[in-house]
XYZ file of C-alpha atoms in Angstrom:
161
model
C 39.232 20.831 -54.403
C 37.324 24.000 -53.694
C 36.378 22.967 -50.161
C 39.965 22.081 -49.204
C 41.136 25.494 -50.459
C 38.633 27.054 -48.048
C 40.225 25.194 -45.079
C 37.264 22.870 -44.680
C 38.422 19.667 -42.959
C 38.122 16.299 -44.706
C 35.422 15.013 -42.332
C 33.461 18.255 -42.830
C 33.734 17.854 -46.614
C 32.394 14.274 -46.314
C 29.542 15.430 -44.065
C 28.531 18.211 -46.442
C 28.753 16.033 -49.566
C 26.750 13.255 -47.914
C 23.924 15.796 -47.464
C 23.857 16.348 -51.242
C 26.021 17.810 -53.958
C 23.707 18.806 -56.818
C 24.765 22.448 -56.674
C 28.423 23.445 -56.207
C 27.613 26.912 -54.828
C 25.263 25.334 -52.282
C 27.922 22.791 -51.249
C 30.487 25.569 -50.726
C 28.030 27.607 -48.644
C 27.219 24.578 -46.473
C 30.929 23.774 -46.133
C 31.746 27.330 -45.054
C 28.878 27.261 -42.553
C 30.014 23.950 -41.067
C 33.635 25.141 -40.834
C 32.474 28.255 -38.949
C 30.039 26.347 -36.730
C 32.790 23.887 -35.766
C 34.729 26.697 -34.070
C 31.953 27.225 -31.521
C 32.743 25.982 -28.000
C 29.300 24.285 -27.900
C 29.831 22.451 -31.196
C 30.756 19.096 -29.640
C 27.612 19.033 -27.466
C 25.493 20.120 -30.426
C 26.850 17.369 -32.658
C 26.315 14.739 -29.950
C 22.639 15.785 -29.688
C 22.218 15.824 -33.483
C 23.848 12.404 -33.918
C 21.664 10.895 -31.199
C 18.581 12.278 -32.923
C 19.677 11.073 -36.382
C 20.566 7.602 -35.066
C 17.074 7.134 -33.611
C 15.602 8.121 -36.980
C 17.899 5.634 -38.756
C 16.785 2.931 -36.316
C 13.133 3.727 -37.057
C 13.863 3.533 -40.782
C 15.600 0.154 -40.347
C 12.518 -1.086 -38.511
C 10.421 -0.016 -41.490
C 8.410 2.547 -39.523
C 6.500 5.030 -41.662
C 7.020 8.361 -39.913
C 4.145 10.803 -40.459
C 4.874 14.276 -41.839
C 2.896 16.136 -39.200
C 3.229 16.221 -35.438
C -0.102 15.947 -33.637
C 0.159 18.441 -30.810
C -2.639 16.749 -28.863
C -0.494 13.584 -28.590
C 2.382 15.337 -26.843
C 2.321 14.147 -23.238
C 5.649 14.776 -21.547
C 6.726 18.329 -20.740
C 10.066 17.733 -22.522
C 8.388 16.822 -25.802
C 5.998 19.769 -25.499
C 8.951 22.110 -24.892
C 10.885 20.745 -27.869
C 7.804 21.033 -30.090
C 7.089 24.630 -28.998
C 10.713 25.605 -29.481
C 10.705 23.995 -32.947
C 7.449 25.719 -33.983
C 8.885 29.049 -32.874
C 11.996 28.773 -35.077
C 10.618 26.765 -38.028
C 9.334 29.723 -40.136
C 12.637 31.554 -39.774
C 14.555 28.403 -40.720
C 12.488 27.897 -43.873
C 13.289 31.459 -44.975
C 17.012 31.099 -44.228
C 17.200 27.753 -46.039
C 15.673 29.341 -49.136
C 18.322 32.070 -48.866
C 21.053 29.418 -48.365
C 22.183 31.155 -45.165
C 23.373 27.907 -43.619
C 25.430 29.399 -40.795
C 22.332 31.237 -39.529
C 20.292 28.047 -39.960
C 22.830 26.117 -37.903
C 23.037 28.798 -35.214
C 19.257 28.840 -34.819
C 19.035 25.036 -34.868
C 21.743 24.875 -32.225
C 19.407 26.680 -29.816
C 17.506 23.365 -29.700
C 20.480 21.599 -28.076
C 19.163 21.729 -24.503
C 15.590 20.953 -25.556
C 16.818 17.923 -27.510
C 18.901 16.757 -24.547
C 15.954 17.183 -22.158
C 13.694 15.365 -24.634
C 15.974 12.324 -24.663
C 16.309 12.401 -20.881
C 12.562 12.660 -20.207
C 10.811 10.944 -23.117
C 10.792 7.325 -24.230
C 10.821 7.795 -28.000
C 10.231 4.146 -28.832
C 7.119 3.961 -26.665
C 5.014 0.794 -26.602
C 2.148 2.991 -27.822
C 2.594 3.100 -31.605
C 0.712 6.405 -31.965
C 2.942 8.153 -29.424
C 6.070 6.568 -30.907
C 5.267 7.759 -34.426
C 4.349 11.244 -33.222
C 7.640 11.552 -31.338
C 9.555 10.294 -34.356
C 7.709 12.815 -36.510
C 8.933 15.656 -34.301
C 12.506 14.366 -34.379
C 12.283 13.819 -38.132
C 11.378 17.459 -38.804
C 14.379 18.636 -36.804
C 16.697 15.954 -38.172
C 15.848 16.692 -41.808
C 16.703 20.336 -41.267
C 20.100 19.508 -39.745
C 20.740 16.981 -42.525
C 20.015 19.611 -45.169
C 23.313 21.235 -44.102
C 25.453 18.158 -43.475
C 25.380 14.571 -42.276
C 26.653 15.245 -38.781
C 27.206 11.521 -38.163
C 30.352 11.903 -40.325
C 31.956 14.262 -37.803
C 34.401 13.065 -35.173
C 33.841 15.061 -32.009
C 36.133 14.582 -29.040
């Protein structure tokens, strides 16, 4: 199809289609963005961070946890979660604008700046805390980031080596 003609790999096509296929132009733009992003030397590390984040959200969903829409800044305790939150808040308005414009490569490139913050978050923060309030707040932060990545593609479909 159209995506194959544009040299978009099969796994990338699956990832993009799994994120939604209501609008063909949108699918092609997301496919092109993913194909370009995949050429970046950091892509493997970025995908590993994204997949880890998405898998925790899937686990929370399987457990039936209702993740709140808003992060409560006053509940952020660890420096790693505060850093990730601040970084997210700094880029969020720009991402919303770029998503409206369907500039998915720019969205991905900006999201990819979170890679180290996400890694540090997972190293320094127990997401599934015994404290339900903290757990849900941490999941809320991850959910905001995860939803934005998943608006481009389902990165769990990608095989990174």
